[in-house]
Short mmCIF file of C-alpha atoms in Angstrom, two decimals:
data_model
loop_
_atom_site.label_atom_id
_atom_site.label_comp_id
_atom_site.label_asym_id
_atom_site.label_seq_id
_atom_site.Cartn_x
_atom_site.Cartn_y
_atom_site.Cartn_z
CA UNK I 1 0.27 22.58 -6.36
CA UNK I 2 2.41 20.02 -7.82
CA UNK I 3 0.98 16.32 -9.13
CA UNK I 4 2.23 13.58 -11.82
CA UNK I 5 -0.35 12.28 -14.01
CA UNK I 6 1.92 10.64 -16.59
CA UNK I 7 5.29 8.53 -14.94
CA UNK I 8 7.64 10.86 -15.85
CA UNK I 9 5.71 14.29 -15.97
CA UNK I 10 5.27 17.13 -13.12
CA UNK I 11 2.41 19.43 -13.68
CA UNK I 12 2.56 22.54 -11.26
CA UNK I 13 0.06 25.07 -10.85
CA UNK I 14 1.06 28.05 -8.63
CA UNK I 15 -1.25 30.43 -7.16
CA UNK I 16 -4.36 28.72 -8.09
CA UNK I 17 -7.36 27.15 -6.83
CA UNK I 18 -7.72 23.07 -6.62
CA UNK I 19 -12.11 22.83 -7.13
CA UNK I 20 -13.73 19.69 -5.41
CA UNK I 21 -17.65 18.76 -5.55
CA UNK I 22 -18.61 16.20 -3.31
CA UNK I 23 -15.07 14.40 -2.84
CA UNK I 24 -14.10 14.76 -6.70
CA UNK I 25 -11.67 17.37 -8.38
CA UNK I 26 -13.65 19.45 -10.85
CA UNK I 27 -10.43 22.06 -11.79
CA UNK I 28 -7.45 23.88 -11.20
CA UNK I 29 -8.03 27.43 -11.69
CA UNK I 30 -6.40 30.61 -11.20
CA UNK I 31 -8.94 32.75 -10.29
CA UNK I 32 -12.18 31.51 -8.34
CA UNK I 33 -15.25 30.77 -10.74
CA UNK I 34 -18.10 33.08 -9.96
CA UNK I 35 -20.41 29.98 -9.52
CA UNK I 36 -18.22 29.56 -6.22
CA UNK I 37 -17.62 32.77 -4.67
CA UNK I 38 -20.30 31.61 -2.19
CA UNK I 39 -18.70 28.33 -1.32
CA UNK I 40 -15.98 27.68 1.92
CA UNK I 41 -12.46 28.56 0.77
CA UNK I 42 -9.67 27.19 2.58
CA UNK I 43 -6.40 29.61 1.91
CA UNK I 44 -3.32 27.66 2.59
CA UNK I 45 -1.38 30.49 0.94
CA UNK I 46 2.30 29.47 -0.28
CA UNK I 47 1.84 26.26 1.05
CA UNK I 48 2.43 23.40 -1.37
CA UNK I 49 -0.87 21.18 -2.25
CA UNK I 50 -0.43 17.32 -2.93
CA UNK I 51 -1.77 14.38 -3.55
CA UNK I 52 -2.19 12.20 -0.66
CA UNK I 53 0.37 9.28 -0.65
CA UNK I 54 -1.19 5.34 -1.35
CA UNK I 55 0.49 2.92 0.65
CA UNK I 56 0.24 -0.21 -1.16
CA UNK I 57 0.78 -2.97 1.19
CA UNK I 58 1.21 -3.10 4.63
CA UNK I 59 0.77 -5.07 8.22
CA UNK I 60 -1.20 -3.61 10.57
CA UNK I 61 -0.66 -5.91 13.28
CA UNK I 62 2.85 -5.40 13.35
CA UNK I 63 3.03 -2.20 14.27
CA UNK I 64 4.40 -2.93 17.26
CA UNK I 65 7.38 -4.79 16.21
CA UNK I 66 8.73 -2.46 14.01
CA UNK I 67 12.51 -2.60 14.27
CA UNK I 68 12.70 -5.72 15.60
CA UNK I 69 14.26 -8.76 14.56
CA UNK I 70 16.05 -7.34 11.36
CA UNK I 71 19.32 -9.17 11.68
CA UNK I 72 17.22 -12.50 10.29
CA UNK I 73 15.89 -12.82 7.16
CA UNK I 74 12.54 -13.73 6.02
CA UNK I 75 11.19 -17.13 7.41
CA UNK I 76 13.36 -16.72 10.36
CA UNK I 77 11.87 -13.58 11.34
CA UNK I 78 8.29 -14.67 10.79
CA UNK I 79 9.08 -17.47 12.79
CA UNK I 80 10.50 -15.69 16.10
CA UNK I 81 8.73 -12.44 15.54
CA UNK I 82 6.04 -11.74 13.26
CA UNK I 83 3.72 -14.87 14.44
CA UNK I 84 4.07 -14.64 17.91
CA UNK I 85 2.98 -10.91 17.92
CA UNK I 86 0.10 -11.70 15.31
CA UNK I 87 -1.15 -14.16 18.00
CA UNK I 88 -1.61 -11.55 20.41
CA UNK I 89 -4.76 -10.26 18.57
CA UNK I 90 -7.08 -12.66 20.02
CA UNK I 91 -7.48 -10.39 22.18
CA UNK I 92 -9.98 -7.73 21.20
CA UNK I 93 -8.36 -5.44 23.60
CA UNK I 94 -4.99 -5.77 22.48
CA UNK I 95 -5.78 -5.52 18.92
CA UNK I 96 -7.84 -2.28 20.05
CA UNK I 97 -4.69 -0.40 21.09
CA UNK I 98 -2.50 -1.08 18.28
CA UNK I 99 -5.05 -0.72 15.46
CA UNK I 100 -5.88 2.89 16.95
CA UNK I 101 -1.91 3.89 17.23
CA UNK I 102 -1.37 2.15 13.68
CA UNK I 103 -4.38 4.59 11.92
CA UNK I 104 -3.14 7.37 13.50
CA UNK I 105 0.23 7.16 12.59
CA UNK I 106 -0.88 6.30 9.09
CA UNK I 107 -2.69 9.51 8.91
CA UNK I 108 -0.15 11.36 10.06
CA UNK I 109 2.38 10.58 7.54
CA UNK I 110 -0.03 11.65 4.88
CA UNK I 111 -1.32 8.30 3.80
CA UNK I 112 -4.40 8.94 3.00
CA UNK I 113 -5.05 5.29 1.29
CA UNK I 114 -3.99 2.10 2.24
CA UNK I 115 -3.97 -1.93 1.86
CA UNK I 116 -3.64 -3.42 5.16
CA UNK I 117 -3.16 -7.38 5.97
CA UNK I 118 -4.70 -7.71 9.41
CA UNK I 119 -4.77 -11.38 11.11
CA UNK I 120 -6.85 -14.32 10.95
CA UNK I 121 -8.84 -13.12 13.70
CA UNK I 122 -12.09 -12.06 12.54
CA UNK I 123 -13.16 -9.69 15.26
CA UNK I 124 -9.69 -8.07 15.82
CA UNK I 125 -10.68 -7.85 11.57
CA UNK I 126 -13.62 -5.84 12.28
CA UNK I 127 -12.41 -3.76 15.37
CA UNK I 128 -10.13 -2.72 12.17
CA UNK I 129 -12.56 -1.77 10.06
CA UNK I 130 -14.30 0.50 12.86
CA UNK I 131 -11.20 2.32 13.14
CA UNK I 132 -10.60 3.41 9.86
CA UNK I 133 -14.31 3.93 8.74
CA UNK I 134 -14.42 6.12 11.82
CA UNK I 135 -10.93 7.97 11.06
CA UNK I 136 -12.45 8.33 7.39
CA UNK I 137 -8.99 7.26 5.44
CA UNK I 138 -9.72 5.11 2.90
CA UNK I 139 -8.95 1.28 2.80
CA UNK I 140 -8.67 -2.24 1.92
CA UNK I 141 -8.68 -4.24 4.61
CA UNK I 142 -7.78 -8.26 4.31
CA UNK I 143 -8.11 -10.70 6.75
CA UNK I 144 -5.35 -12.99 6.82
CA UNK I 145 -6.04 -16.89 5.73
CA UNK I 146 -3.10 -19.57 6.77
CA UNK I 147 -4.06 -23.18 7.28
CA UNK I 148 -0.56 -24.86 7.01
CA UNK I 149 3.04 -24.60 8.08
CA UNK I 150 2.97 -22.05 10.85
CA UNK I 151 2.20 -21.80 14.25
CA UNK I 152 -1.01 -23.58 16.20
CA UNK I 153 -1.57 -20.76 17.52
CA UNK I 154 -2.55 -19.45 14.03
CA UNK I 155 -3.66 -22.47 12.27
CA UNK I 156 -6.96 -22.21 10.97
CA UNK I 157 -9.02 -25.03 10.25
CA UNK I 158 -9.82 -24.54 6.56
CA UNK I 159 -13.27 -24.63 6.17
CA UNK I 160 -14.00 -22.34 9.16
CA UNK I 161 -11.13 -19.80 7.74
CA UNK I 162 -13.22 -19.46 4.52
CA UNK I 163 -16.19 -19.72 6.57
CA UNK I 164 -15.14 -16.95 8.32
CA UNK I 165 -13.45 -15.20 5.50
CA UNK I 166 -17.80 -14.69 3.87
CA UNK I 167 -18.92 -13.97 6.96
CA UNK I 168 -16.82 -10.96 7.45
CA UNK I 169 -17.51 -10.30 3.51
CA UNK I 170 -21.45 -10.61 3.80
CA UNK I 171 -21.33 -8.28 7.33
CA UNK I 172 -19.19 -5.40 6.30
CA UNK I 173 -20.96 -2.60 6.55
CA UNK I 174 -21.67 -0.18 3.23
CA UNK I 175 -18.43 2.26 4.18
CA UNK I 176 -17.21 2.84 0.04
CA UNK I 177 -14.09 3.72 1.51
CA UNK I 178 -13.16 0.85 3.18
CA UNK I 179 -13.60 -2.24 1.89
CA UNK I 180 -12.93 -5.96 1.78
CA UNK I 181 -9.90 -7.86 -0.16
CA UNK I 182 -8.80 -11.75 -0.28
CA UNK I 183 -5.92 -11.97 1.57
CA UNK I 184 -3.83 -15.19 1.76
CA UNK I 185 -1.06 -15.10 3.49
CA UNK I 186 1.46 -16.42 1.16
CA UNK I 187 1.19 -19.50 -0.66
CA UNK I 188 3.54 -21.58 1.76
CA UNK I 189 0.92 -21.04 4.45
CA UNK I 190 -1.99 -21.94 2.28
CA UNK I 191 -3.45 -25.03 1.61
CA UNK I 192 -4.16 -26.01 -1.95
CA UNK I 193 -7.84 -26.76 -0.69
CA UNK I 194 -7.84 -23.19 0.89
CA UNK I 195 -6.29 -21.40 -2.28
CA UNK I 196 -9.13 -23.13 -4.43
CA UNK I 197 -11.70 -21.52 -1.81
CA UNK I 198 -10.23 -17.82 -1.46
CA UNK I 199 -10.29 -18.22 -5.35
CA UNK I 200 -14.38 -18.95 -5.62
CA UNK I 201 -15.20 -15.97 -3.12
CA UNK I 202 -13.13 -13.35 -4.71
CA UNK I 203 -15.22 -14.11 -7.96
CA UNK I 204 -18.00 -14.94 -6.30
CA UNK I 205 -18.26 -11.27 -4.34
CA UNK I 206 -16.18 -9.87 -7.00
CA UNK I 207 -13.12 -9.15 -4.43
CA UNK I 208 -9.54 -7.61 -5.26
CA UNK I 209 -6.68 -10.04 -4.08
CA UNK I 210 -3.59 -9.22 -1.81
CA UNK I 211 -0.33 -11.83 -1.52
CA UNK I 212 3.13 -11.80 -1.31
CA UNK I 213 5.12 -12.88 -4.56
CA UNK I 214 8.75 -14.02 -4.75
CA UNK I 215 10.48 -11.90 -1.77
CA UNK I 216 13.00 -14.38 -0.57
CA UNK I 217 14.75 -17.06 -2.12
CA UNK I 218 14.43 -19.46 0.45
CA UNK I 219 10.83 -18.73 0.27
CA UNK I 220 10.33 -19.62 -3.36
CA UNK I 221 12.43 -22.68 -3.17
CA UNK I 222 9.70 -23.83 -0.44
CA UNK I 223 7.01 -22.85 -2.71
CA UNK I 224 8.63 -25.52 -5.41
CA UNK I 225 8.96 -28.22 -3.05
CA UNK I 226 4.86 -27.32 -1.92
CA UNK I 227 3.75 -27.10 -5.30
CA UNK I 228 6.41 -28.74 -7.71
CA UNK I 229 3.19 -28.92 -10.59
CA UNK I 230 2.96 -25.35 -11.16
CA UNK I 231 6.84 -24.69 -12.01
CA UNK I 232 6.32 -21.09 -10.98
CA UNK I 233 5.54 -19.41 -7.91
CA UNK I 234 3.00 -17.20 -9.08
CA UNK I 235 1.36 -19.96 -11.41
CA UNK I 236 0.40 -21.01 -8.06
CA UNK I 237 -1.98 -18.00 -7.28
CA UNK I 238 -2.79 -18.02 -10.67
CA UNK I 239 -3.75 -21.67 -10.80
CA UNK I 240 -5.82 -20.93 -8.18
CA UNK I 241 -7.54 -17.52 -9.61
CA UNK I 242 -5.65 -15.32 -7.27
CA UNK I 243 -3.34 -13.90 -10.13
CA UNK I 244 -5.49 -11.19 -12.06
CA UNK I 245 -9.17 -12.69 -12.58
CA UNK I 246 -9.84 -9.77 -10.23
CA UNK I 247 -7.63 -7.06 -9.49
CA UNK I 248 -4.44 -8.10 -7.80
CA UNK I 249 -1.49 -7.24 -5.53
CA UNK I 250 1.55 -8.95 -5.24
CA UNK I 251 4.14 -7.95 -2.53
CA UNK I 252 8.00 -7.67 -3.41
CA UNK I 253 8.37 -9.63 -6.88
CA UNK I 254 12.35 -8.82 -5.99
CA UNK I 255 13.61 -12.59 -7.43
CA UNK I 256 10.90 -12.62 -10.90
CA UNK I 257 11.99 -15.11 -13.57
CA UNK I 258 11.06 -13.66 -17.21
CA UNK I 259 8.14 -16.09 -17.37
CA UNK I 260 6.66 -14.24 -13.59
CA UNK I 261 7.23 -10.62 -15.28
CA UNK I 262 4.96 -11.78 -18.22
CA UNK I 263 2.34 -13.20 -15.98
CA UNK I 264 2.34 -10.67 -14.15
CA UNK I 265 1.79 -8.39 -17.19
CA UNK I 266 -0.71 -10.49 -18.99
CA UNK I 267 -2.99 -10.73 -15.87
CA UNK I 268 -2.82 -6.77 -14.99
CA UNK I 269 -1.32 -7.93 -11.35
CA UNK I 270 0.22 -4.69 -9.90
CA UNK I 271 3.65 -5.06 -8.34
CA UNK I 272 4.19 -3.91 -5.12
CA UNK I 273 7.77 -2.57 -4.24
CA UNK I 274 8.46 -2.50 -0.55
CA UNK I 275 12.06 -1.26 -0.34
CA UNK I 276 12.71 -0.69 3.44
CA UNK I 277 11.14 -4.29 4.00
CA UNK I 278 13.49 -5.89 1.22
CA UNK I 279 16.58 -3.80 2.59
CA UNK I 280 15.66 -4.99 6.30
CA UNK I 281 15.71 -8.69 5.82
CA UNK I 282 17.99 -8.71 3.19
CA UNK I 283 15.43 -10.19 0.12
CA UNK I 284 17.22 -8.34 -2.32
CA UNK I 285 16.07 -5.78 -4.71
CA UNK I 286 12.86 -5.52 -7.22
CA UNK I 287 14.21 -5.02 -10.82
CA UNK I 288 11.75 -2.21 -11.26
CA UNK I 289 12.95 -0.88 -14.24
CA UNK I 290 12.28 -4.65 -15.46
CA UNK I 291 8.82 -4.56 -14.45
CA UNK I 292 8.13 -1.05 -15.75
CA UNK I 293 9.83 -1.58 -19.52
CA UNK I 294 7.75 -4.80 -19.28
CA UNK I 295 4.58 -2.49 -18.85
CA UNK I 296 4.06 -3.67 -15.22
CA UNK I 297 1.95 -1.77 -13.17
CA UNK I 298 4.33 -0.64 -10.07
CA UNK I 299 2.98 0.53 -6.63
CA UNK I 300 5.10 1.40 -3.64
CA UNK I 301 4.39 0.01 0.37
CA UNK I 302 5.70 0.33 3.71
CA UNK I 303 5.41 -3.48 4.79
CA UNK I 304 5.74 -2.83 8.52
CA UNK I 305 6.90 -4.55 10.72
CA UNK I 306 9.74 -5.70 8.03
CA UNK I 307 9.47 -2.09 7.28
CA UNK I 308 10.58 0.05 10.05
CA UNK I 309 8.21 3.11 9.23
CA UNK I 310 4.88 3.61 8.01
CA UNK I 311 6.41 7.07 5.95
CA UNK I 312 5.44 7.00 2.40
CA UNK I 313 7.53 9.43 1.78
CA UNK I 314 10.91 7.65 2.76
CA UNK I 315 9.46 4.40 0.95
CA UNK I 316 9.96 6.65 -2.34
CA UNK I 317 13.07 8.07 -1.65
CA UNK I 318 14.31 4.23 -0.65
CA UNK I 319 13.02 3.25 -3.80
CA UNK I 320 14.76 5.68 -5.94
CA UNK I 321 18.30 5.43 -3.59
CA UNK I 322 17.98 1.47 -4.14
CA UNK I 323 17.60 1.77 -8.03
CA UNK I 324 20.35 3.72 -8.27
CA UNK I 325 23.27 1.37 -6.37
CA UNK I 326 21.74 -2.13 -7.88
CA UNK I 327 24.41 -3.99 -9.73
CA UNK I 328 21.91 -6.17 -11.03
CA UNK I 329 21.74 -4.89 -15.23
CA UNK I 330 18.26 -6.31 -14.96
CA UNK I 331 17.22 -2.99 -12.74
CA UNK I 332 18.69 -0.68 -15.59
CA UNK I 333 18.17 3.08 -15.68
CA UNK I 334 17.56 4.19 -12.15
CA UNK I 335 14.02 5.99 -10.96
CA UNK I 336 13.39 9.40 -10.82
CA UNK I 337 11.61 11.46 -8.31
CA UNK I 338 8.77 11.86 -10.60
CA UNK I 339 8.72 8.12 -11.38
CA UNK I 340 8.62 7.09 -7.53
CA UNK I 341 6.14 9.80 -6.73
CA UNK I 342 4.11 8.98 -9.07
CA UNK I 343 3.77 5.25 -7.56
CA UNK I 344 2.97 6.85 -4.90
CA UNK I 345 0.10 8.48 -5.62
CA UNK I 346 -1.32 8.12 -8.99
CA UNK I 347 0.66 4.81 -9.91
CA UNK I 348 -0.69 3.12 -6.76
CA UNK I 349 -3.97 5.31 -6.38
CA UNK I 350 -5.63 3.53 -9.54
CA UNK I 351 -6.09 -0.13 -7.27
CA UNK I 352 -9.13 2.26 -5.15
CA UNK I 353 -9.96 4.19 -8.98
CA UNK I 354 -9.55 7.76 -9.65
CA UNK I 355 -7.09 8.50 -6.54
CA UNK I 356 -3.65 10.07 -6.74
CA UNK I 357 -3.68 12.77 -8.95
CA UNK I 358 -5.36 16.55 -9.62
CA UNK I 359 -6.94 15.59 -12.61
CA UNK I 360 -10.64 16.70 -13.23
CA UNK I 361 -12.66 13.51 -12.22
CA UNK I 362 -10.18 12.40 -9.53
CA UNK I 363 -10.95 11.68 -5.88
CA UNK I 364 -9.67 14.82 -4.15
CA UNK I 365 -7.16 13.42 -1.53
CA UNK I 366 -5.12 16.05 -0.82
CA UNK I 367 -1.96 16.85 1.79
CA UNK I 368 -1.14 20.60 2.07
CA UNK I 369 2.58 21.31 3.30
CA UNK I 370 4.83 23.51 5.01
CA UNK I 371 8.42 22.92 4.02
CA UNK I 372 9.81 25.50 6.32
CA UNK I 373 12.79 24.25 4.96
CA UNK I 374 14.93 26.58 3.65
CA UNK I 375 14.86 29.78 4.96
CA UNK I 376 14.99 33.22 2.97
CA UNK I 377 15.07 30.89 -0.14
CA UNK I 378 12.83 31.78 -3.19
CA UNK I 379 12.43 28.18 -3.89
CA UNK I 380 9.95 27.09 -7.00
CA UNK I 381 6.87 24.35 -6.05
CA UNK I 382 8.68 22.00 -7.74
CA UNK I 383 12.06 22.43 -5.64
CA UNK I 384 9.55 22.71 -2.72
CA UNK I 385 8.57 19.26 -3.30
CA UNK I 386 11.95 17.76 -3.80
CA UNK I 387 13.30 19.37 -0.45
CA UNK I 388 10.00 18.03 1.24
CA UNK I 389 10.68 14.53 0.18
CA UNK I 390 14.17 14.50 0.89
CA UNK I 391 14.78 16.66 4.10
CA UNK I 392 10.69 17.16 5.39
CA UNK I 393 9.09 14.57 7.83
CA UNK I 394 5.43 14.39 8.46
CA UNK I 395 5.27 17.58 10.82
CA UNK I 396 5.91 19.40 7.91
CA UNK I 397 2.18 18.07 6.58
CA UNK I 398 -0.43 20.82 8.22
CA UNK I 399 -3.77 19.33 6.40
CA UNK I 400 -4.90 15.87 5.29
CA UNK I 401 -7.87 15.41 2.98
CA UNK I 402 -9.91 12.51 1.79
CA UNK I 403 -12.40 12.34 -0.60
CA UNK I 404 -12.60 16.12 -0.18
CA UNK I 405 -13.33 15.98 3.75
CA UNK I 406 -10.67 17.10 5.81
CA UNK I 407 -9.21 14.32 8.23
CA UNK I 408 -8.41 15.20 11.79
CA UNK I 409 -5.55 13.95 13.68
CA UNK I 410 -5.00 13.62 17.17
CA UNK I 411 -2.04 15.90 18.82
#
């Protein structure tokens, strides 16, 4: 059993017992605790036990498009990829089939939480919803706002966007583990009037926010030209109480002046570092070791379709590779396994609460695995883990486990 509740700490328990009651990690022990000896045991044996991965931020919707298009760069690609797929899920049907392929595959690369944009279609939104309530993952789920500067196809009309945006809100069913989040777009694709609305409802229904932040630099020199009185890009959001006044993702954060790393600090906004995205459409590199020194709260995420895979596993293994060939001084010492492990799990885990770790109190989300790796070796947990992340793939994960039920996956 191997976890990281501090950055740059393994713990490793071998030969021992993980304890949950109802969904939540009561100890590690040893030996079993008489008051148990009555209770299911499930004996993985030498298997290695771990926390399920948290995938940050991601696009459900583009599942399909994965690979595509990655010789452009950002606004090019959203422009003769991303919206003309995202269209597509006006159709209930259509958005049926790739939501169902896109949960399964989540599950089966040990994800086991996840923030998801979805579109601006409200019932694709909620076909969404169904899926991962009934897969029993857990969730936040945003439907996508965008009034301005993009397709007609996917031009809302403000008021019924935010109109829209409640309604879902107020009808969401009482799943806990899958649950609503504000979700504009980006702030080029939001109007100011919109941004002022998505602000009131996420106080009003006390909602967590989801954007992207400084990816491109052709994006944030739009951004200045749209809003040349907030001097910043994420004084926007923040003008707009999307930056913090509840708690907040921002996507990428790869080109952050000194004045965005202290915003971003002072309003507890957690940093989301999509690697494989950045890499794909050639945004450039988050100074992580910036945003962590600066006592940034760093997450990791897949970002599919920009990212071609919805793997957890390689997004922490991109994101350690990445730090380490950066010529930029600002991205200093480079990350270590334990550091990019723990964003994914613990680091990220704490947007849904106690997730990500062993600790007593904890949500037990759990992924048992079978390296298989290295035969006839005598290999400790710990080196176990490292050949896992490096060399293993997802058929290496035999169980999944949320909130202490297991989570079944289709063959």
């Amino acid at each position: 059993m191997v976890f990281t509740p501090k950055p740059d700490q393994f713990v490793v328990y071998d030969n021992s017992y993980l304890i949950s009651c109802n969904g939540i990690v009561t100890q590690i022990s040893q030996t079993l605790p008489d008051e148990y000896k009555n209770y299911e045991v499930s004996d993985y044996e030498n298997k290695l036990i771990i926390p399920g991965f948290v995938d940050l931020h991601t696009h459900a919707s583009q599942f399909n498009q994965r690979g595509l298009g990655l010789d452009l760069q950002l606004l090019d690609w959203l422009n003769e990829y991303t919206f003309k797929e995202e269209s597509r899920f006006h159709d209930p049907s259509y958005a049926i089939s790739v939501y169902e392929a896109f949960a399964e595959e989540v599950i089966r690369q040990g994800t086991t939480r996840v923030v998801i944009f979805a579109t601006i279609h409200k019932e694709s939104c909620r076909l969404l919803i169904e899926i991962l309530t009934r897969k029993g993952i857990g969730a936040y789920i945003g439907k996508v706002n965008m009034d301005c500067n993009c397709p007609e196809s996917l031009q809302e009309d403000t008021d019924q966007s935010l109109k829209d945006t409640e309604e879902l809100i107020r009808t969401w069913g009482d799943n806990p583990l899958v649950r609503p989040i504000i979700t504009p777009r980006f702030a080029p694709t939001s109007s100011k009037k919109l941004l002022a609305g998505l602000g009131k409802l996420a106080e009003k229904y006390k909602l967590p926010v989801q954007s992207h932040l400084s990816e491109n630099e052709n994006e944030i020199a739009w951004v200045a030209r749209l809003f040349p009185e907030q001097r910043e890009y994420h004084r926007v959001y923040e003008h707009y109480q999307l930056f913090g006044q509840t708690p907040t993702l921002m996507a990428h954060c790869v080109h952050v002046t000194d004045k965005c790393v202290s915003g971003i600090r002072e309003n507890g906004v957690i940093a989301v570092h999509c690697p494989d995205s950045n890499l794909n459409l050639a945004s450039g590199i988050m100074p992580v070791r910036k945003l962590l020194d600066a006592d940034v709260q760093v997450g990791l995420g897949t970002d599919i379709g920009a990212g071609h895979s919805l793997s957890m596993v390689q997004a922490l293994v991109k994101a350690i590779q990445v730090s380490k060939v950066s010529n930029d001084p600002a991205c200093g010492k480079p990350l270590t396994l334990a550091e990019a492990f723990y964003m994914a799990t613990k680091g990220g885990g704490q947007f849904f609460g106690k997730v990500g770790s062993f600790e007593p109190g904890f949500a037990c989300d759990a992924l048992v695995v079978d390296p298989c790796l290295a035969p006839g070796a005598a290999f400790t947990s710990l080196e176990k883990l490292q050949q896992f992340v490096y060399t293993g793939s997802s058929e290496n994960i035999i169980s999944r486990y949320c909130n202490g039920k297991k989570i079944k996956i289709s063959q």
